[in-house]
Short mmCIF file of C-alpha atoms and ligand atoms in Angstrom, two decimals:
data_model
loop_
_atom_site.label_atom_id
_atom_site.label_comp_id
_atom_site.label_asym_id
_atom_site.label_seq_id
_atom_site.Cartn_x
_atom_site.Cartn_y
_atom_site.Cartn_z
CA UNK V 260 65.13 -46.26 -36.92
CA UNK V 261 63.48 -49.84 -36.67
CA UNK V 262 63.11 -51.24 -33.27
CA UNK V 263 62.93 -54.89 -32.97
CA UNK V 264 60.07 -56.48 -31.50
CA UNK V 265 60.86 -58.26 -28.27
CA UNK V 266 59.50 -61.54 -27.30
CA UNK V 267 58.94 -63.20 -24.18
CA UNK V 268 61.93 -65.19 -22.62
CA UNK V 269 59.67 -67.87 -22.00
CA UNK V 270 55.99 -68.80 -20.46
CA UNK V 271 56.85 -68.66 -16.94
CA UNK V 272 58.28 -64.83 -18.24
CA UNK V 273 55.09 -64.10 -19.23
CA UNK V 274 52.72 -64.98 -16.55
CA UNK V 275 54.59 -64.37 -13.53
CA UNK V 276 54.66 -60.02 -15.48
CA UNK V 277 50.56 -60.65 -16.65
CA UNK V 278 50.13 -61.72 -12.98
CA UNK V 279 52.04 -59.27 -11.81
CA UNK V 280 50.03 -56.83 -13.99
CA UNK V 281 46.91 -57.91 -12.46
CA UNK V 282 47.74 -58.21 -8.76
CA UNK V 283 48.23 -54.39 -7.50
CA UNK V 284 46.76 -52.07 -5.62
CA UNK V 285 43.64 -53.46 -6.75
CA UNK V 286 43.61 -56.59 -4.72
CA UNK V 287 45.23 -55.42 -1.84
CA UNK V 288 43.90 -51.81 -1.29
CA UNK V 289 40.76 -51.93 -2.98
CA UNK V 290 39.25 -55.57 -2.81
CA UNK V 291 38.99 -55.57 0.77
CA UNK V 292 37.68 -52.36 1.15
CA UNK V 293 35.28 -52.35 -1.16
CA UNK V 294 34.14 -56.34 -0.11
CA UNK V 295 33.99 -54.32 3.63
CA UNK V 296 31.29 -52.14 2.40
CA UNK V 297 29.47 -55.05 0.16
CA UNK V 298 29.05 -57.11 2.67
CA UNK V 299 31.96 -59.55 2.70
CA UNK V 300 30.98 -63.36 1.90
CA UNK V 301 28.04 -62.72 -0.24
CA UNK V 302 30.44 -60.52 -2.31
CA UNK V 303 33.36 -62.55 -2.80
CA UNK V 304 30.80 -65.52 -3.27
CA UNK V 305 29.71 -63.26 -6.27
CA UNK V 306 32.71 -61.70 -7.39
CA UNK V 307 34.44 -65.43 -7.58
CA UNK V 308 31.54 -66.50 -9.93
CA UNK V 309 31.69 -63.34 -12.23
CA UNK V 310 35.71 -63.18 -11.90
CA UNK V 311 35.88 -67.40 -13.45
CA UNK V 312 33.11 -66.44 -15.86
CA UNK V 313 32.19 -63.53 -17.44
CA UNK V 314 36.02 -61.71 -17.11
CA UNK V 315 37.84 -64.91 -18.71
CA UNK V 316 36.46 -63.79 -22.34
CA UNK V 317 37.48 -59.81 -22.45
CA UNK V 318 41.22 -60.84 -20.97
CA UNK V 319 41.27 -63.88 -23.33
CA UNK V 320 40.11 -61.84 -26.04
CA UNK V 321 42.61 -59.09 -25.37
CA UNK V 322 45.50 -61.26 -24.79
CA UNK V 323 44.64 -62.93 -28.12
CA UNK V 324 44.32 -59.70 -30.31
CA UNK V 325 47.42 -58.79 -29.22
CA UNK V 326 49.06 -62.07 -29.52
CA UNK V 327 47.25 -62.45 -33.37
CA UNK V 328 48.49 -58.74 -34.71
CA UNK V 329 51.86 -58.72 -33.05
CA UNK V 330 51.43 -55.27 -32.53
CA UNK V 331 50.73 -52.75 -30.04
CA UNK V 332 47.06 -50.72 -29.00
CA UNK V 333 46.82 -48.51 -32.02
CA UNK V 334 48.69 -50.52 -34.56
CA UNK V 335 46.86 -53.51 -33.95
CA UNK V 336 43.35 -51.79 -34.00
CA UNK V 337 44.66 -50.32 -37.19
CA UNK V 338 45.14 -53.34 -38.80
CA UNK V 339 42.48 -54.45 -38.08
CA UNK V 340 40.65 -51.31 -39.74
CA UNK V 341 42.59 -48.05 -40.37
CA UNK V 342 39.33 -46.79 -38.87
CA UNK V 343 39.63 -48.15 -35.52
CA UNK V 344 42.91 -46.73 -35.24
CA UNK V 345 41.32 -43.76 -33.06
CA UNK V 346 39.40 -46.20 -30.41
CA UNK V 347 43.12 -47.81 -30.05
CA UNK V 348 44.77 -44.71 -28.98
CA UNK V 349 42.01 -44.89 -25.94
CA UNK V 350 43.70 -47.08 -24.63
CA UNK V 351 47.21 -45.36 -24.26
CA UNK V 352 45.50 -42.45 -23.39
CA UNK V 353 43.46 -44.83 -20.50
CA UNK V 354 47.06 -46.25 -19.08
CA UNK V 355 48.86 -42.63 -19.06
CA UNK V 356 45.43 -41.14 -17.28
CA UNK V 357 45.47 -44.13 -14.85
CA UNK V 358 49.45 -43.60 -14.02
CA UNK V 359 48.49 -40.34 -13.21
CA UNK V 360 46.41 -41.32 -10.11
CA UNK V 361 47.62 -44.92 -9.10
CA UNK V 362 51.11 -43.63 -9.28
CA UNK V 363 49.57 -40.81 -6.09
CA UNK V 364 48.84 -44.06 -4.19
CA UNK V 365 52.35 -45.39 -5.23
CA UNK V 366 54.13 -42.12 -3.52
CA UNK V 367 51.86 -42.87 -0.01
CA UNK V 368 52.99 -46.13 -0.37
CA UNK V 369 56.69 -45.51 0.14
CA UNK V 370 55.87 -42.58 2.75
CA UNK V 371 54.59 -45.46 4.96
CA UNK V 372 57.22 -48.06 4.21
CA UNK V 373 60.12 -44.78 5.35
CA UNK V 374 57.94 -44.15 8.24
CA UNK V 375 58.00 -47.91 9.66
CA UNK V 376 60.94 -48.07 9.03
CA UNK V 377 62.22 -45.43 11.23
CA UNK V 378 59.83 -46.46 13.74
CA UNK V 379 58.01 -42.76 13.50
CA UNK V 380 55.51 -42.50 16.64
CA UNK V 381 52.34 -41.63 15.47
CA UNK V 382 49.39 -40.40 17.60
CA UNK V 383 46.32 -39.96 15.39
CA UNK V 384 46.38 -42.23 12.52
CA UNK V 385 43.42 -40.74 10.60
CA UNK V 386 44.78 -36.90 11.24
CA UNK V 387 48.38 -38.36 10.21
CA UNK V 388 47.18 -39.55 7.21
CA UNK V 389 44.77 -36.70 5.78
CA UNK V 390 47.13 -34.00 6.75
CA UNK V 391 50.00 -35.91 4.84
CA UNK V 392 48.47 -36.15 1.28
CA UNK V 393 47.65 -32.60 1.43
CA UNK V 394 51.37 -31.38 1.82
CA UNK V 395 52.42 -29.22 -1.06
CA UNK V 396 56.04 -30.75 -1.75
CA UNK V 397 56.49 -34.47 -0.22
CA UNK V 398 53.68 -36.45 -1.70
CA UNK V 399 54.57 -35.03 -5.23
CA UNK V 400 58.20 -35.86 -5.03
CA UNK V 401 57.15 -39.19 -3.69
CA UNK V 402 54.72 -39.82 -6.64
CA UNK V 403 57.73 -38.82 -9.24
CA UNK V 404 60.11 -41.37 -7.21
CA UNK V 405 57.36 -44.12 -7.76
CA UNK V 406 56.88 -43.36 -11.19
CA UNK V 407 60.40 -43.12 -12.08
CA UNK V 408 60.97 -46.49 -10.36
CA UNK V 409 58.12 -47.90 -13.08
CA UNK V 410 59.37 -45.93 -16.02
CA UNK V 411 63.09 -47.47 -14.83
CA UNK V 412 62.22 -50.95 -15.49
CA UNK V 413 60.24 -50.37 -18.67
CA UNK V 414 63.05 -48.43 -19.75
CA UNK V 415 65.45 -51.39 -19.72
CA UNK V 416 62.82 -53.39 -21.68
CA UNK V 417 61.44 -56.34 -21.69
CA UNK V 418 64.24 -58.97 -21.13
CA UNK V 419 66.68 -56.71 -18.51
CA UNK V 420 63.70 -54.62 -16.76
CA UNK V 421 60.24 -56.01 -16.61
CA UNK V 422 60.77 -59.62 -16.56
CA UNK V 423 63.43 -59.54 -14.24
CA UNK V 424 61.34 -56.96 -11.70
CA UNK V 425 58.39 -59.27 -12.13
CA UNK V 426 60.65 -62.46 -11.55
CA UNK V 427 61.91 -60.65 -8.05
CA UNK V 428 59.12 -58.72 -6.69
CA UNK V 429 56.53 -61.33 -7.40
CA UNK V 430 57.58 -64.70 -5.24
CA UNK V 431 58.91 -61.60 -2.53
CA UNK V 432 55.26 -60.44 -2.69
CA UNK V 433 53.98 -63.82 -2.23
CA UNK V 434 56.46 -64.96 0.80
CA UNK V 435 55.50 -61.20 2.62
CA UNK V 436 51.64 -61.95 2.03
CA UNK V 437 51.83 -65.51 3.44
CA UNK V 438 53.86 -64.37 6.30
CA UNK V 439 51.56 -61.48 7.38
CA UNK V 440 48.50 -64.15 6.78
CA UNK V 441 49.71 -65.85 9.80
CA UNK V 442 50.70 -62.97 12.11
CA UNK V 443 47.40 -62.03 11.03
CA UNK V 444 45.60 -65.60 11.93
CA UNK V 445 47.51 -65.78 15.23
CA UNK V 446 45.94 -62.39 16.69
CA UNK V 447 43.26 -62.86 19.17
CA UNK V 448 39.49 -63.26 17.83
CA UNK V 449 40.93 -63.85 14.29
CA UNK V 450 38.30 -66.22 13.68
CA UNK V 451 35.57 -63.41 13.65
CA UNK V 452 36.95 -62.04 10.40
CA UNK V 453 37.24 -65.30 8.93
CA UNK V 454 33.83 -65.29 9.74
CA UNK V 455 33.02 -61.80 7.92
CA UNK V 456 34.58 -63.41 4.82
CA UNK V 457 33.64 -66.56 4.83
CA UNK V 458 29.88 -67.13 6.02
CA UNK V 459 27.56 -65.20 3.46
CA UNK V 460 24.68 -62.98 4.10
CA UNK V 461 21.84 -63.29 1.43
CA UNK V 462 20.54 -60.58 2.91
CA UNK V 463 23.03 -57.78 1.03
CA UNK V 464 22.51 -59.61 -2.67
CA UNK V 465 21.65 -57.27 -4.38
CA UNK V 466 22.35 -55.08 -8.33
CA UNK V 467 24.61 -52.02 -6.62
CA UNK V 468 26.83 -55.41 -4.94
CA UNK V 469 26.88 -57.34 -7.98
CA UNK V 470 27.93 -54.44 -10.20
CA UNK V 471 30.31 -53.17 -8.18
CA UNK V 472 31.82 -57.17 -7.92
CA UNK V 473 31.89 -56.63 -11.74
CA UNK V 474 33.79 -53.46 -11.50
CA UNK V 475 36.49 -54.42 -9.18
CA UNK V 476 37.05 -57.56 -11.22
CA UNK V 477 37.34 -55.86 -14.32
CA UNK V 478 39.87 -53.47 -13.08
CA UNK V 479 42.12 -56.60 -11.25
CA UNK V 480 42.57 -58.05 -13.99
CA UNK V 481 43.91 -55.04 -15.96
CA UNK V 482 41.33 -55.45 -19.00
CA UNK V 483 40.67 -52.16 -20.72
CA UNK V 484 43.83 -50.46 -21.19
CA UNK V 485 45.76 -51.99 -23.74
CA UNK V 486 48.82 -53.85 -21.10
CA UNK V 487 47.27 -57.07 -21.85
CA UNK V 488 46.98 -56.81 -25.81
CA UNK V 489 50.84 -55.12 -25.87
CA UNK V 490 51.69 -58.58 -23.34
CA UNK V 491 49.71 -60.38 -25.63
CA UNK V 492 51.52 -59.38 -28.51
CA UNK V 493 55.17 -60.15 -27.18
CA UNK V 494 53.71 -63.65 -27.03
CA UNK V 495 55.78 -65.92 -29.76
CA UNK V 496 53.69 -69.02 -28.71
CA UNK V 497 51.29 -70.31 -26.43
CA UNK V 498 49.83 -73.46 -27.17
CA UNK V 499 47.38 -73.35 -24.61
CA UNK V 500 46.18 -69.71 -24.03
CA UNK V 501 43.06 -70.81 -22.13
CA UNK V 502 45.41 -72.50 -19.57
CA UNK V 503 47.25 -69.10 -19.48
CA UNK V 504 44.57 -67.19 -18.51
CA UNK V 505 42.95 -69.55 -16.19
CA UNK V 506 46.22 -69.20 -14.24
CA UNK V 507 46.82 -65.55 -14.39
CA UNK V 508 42.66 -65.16 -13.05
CA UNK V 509 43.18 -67.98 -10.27
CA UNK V 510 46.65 -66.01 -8.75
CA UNK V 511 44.80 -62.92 -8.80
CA UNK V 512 41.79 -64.24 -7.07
CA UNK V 513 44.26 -66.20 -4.86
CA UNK V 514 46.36 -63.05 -3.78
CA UNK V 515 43.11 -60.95 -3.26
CA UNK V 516 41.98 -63.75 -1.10
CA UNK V 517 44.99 -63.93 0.95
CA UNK V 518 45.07 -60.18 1.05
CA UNK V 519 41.40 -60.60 2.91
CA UNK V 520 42.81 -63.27 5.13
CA UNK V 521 45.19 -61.32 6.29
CA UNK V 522 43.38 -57.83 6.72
CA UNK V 523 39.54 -58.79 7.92
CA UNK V 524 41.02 -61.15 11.28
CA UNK V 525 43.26 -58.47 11.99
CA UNK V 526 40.88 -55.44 11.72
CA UNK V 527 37.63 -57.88 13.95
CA UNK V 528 40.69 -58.42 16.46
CA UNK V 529 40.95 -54.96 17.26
CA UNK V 530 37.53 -54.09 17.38
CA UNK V 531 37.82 -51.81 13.76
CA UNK V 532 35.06 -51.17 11.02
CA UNK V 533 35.97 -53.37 7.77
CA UNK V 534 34.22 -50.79 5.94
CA UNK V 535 35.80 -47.76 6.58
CA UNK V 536 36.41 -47.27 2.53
CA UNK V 537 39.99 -46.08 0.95
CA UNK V 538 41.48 -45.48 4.32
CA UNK V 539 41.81 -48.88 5.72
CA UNK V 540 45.28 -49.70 4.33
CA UNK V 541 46.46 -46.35 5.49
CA UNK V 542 44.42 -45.92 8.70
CA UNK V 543 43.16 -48.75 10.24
CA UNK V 544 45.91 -51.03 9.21
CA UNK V 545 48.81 -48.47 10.68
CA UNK V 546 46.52 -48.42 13.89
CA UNK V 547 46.69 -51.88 14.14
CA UNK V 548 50.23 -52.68 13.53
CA UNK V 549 51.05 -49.87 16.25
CA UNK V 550 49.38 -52.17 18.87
CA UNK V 551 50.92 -55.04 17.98
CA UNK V 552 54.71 -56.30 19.19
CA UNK V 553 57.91 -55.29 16.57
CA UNK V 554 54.81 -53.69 14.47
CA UNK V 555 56.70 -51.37 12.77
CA UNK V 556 58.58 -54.21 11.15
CA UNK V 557 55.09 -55.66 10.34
CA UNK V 558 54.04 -52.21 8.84
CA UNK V 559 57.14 -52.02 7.23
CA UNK V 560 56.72 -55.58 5.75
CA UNK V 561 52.53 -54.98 4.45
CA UNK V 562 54.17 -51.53 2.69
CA UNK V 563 56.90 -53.43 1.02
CA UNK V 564 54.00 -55.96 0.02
CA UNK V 565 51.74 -53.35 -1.37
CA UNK V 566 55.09 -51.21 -2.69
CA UNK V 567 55.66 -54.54 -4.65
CA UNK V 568 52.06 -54.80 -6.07
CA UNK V 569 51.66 -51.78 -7.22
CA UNK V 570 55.21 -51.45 -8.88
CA UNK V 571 54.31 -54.44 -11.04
CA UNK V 572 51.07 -52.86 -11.80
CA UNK V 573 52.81 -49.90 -12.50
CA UNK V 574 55.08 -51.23 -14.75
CA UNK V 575 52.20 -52.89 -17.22
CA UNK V 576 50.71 -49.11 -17.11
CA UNK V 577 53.53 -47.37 -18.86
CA UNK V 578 54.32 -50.37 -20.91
CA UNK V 579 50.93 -50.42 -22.89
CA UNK V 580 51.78 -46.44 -24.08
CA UNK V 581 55.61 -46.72 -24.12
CA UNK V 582 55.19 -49.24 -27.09
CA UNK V 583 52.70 -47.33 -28.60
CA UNK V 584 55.43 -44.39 -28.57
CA UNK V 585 58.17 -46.65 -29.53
CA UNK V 586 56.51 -48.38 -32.56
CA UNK V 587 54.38 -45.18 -33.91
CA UNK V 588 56.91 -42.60 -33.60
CA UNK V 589 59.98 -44.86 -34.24
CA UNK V 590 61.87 -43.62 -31.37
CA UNK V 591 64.10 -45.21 -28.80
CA UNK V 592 62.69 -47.41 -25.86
CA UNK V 593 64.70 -44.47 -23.85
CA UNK V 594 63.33 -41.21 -25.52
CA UNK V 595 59.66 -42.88 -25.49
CA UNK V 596 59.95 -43.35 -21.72
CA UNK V 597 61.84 -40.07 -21.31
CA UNK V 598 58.70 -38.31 -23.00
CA UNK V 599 55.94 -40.80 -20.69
CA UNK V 600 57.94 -39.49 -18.01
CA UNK V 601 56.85 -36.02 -18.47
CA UNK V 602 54.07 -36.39 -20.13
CA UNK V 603 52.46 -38.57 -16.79
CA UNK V 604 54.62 -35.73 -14.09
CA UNK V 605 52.29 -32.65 -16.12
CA UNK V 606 49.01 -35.00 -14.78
CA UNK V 607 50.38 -36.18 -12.01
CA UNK V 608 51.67 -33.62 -9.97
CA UNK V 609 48.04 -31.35 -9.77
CA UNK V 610 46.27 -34.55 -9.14
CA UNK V 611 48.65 -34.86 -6.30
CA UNK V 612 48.19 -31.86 -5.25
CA UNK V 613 44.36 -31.69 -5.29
CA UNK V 614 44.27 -32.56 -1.93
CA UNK V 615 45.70 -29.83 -0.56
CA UNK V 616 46.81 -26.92 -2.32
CA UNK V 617 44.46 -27.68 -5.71
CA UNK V 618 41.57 -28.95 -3.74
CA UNK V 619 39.33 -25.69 -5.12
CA UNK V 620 39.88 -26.92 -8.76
CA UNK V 621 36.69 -29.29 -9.33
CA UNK V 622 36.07 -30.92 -12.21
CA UNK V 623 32.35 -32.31 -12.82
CA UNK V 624 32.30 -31.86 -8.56
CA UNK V 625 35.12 -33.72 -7.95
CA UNK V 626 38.75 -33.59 -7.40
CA UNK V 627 41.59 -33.87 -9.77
CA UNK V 628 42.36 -37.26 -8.18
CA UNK V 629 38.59 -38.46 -7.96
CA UNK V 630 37.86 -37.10 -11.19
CA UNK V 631 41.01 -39.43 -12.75
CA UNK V 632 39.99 -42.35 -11.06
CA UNK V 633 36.14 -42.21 -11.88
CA UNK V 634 36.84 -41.36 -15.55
CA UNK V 635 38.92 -44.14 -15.99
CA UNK V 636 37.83 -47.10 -13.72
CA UNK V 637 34.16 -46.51 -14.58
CA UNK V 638 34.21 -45.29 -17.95
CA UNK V 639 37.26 -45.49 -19.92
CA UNK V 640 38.47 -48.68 -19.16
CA UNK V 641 34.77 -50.56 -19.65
CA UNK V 642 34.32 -48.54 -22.80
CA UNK V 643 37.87 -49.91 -24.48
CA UNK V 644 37.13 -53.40 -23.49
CA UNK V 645 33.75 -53.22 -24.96
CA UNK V 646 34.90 -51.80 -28.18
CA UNK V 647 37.45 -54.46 -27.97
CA UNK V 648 34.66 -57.14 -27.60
CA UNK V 649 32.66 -55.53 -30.09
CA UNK V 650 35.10 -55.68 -32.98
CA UNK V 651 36.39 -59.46 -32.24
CA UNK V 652 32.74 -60.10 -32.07
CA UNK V 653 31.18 -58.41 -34.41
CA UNK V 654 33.87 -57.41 -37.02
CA UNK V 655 36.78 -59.87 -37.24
CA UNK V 656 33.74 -62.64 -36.25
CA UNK V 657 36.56 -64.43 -34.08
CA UNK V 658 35.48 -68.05 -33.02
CA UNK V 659 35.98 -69.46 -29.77
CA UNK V 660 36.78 -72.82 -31.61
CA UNK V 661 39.67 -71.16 -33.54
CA UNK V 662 41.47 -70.13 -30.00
CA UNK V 663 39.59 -72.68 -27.22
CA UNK V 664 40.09 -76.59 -27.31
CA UNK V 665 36.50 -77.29 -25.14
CA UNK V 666 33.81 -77.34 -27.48
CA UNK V 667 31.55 -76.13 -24.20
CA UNK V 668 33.80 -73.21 -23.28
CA UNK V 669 34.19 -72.54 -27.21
CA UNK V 670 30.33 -71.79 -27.26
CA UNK V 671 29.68 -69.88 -24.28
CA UNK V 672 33.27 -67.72 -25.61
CA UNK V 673 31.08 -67.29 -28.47
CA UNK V 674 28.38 -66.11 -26.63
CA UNK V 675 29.68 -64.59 -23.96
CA UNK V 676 32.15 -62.64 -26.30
CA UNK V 677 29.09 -60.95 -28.87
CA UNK V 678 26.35 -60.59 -26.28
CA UNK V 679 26.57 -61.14 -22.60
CA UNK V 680 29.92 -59.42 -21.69
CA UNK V 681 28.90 -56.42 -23.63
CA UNK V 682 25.79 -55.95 -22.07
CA UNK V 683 27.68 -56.32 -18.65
CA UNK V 684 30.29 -53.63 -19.76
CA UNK V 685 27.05 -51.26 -20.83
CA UNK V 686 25.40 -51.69 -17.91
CA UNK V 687 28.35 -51.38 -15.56
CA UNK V 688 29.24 -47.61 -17.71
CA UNK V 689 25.63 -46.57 -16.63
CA UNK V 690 26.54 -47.90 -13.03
CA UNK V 691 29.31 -46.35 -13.13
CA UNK V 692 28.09 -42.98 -14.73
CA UNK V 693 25.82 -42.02 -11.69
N1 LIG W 31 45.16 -54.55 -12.03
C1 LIG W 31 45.80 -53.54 -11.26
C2 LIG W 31 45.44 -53.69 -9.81
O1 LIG W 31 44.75 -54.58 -9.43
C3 LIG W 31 45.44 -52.15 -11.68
C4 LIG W 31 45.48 -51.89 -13.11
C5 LIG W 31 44.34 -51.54 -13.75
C6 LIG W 31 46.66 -52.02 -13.79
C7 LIG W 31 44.32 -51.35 -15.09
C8 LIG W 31 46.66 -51.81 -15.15
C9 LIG W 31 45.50 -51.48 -15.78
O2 LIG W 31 45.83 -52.89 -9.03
#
């Protein structure tokens, strides 16, 4: 059976879903925590530069190979060179192992938004929280009701199911985040957190900061795991890709930003650590909004917001391997997401449970979960985008005059694209290896 490409419904179509790919958990959950334990300004001061900079070429680069072969991951490394085909099928592999563990987060997610909505009176936020995710049966059912929700809209394709759920959940995500920014902003002492964010410390500059800047913009922007290149290659015409990805890198950044704003004032108003890691969204946040009046609506509200973000995400996860399925195995949209399904449930549901009931099983010394995470964040998702890099580079010798307008930006693509990004990748594997 021959499936029929699909194509974007227009440019708006497809960066409101590459946007939508690249704001997620990442910006939300992640950014602030981890620019809470890098010292806040001097971090985003560095993580703006590197995000503008070094990050444009990889995404450009994978938007474009996509958009040039028309295919998906392993048929357009293929055609490239039948014998890349193997480093494309990374990249599925990357997006099915990251569903496996970001989908986890997805189930907590709509645990929260339940509990706020039914008002539930918690006592002890931090016992609440660790005793939940080590429940045998509720997180897992949660994390197959998330990643059914995902596997939903890439089942209706591109037109009927992932524009349309980026087209709704996007400007909702936006109108939630500016709304909480000023709850946020109106608490007292706001201005202290403002501070934290704003007013750099020199001081905490330093190669651990940087590199871990480098990581958390690498993994906002989705590059690595083959969602772009499939995007990419739904792309009929862009006349201006540059312009494309300069937008899709300045919403991210803007979103993160906002999701700062609205955390760091909030968190220095009650008197919290900004740094207390993976738990702030699910701890400290919960704490505050308890404190606050009508905060379970609030609550409610931030887990719709982050229930939003990481449903988009989602959706660009199991896209990248559900065209792979569709277009190598010549099988239904349906019957390849019917298979993903499973195929990400058998993962999913020990990482799930390797907080509680699996927490013996160790791989390397860590967790199921941790063990996902690490292997993917710091090494599989650097390691595709370098290969990537290498063979536009290297290989197909693409030229940043054939796809950029500015002579200037043209060169440093150039450069940028053969040398300094993959040194960056390197030494952020290393980084990431110890
Ligand atoms: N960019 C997403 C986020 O910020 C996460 C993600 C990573 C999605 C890699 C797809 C691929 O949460």
């Amino acid at each position: 059976m021959e499936n029929k490409r699909p194509v974007w419904t227009s440019k708006y179509a497809f960066i409101v879903t590459a946007v939508g790919s690249a704001v997620g958990l990442g910006n939300i959950w992640r950014f602030p925590y981890v620019m809470g334990q890098n010292g806040g300004a001097i971090f985003l001061a560095v993580y703006i530069l590197l995000i503008s900079t070094i990050c444009f070429i990889p995404l450009m680069n994978e938007l474009y190979i996509g958009k040039l072969t028309k295919k998906e991951c392993v048929g357009a490394y293929e055609s490239i060179n039948p014998k890349f085909k193997f480093l494309g099928i990374l990249n599925p592999v990357t997006g099915i192992l990251i569903a496996a563990f970001y989908f986890i987060v997805g189930g907590w997610i709509i645990n929260y938004i339940c509990k706020s909505f039914v008002n539930a009176q918690i006592v002890d936020y931090g016992e609440y929280f660790s005793s939940f995710i080590q429940l045998p049966f509720h997180p897992c059912v949660l994390t197959l009701v998330f990643l059914f929700i995902c596997i939903f809209f890439a089942a209706r394709g591109l037109k009927n199911g992932i524009e349309k759920a980026n087209k709704f959940l996007m400007p909702l995500l936006a109108v939630i985040l500016v709304f909480l920014v000023i709850v946020s902003l109106n608490l007292p002492n706001a201005s202290a957190g403002l501070e934290y964010m704003f007013k750099p410390d020199f001081s905490k500059l330093n190669s651990h900061m940087v590199l871990a800047a480098l990581g958390q913009a690498f993994f906002t922007l989705s590059i690595g795991m083959g969602a772009l290149l499939t995007y990419g290659s739904y792309i009929e015409e862009d006349k201006n890709l540059t312009k494309s990805v300069y937008t899709i890198i300045l919403s991210d950044t803007a979103f993160a930003l906002l999701a700062g704003i609205m955390i760091f004032p909030a968190v220095f108003s009650f008197g919290l650590q900004p740094d207390s890691g993976a738990g702030l969204v699910f701890v400290t946040l919960p704490k505050i909004f308890s404190q606050i009046p009508c905060g379970n609506w609030v609550s409610f509200a931030f887990f719709v917001l982050l229930f939003s973000a990481a449903v988009t995400s989602g959706i660009s996860v199991v896209e990248g391997p559900c065209a792979t399925i569709i277009e190598q195995f010549k099988i239904s949209r349906i019957k390849a997401c019917t298979f993903l399904f499973i195929l990400i449930s058998v993962i999913a549901v020990p990482a799930t449970l390797s907080f509680g009931l699996l927490s013996n099983i160790k791989i390397f010394d860590k967790s199921i979960f941790d063990f996902l995470d690490f292997l993917t964040s710091n090494i599989m998702l650097p390691m595709n985008a370098l290969f990537l890099c290498l063979i536009s580079g290297w290989y197909l010798k693409l030229k940043g005059k054939d796809i950029i307008k500015n002579k200037l930006f043209s060169v440093c693509f150039d450069v940028g694209l053969k040398y300094i990004v993959p040194f960056a990748l390197i030494c952020l594997m290393i980084a990431g290896l110890k």
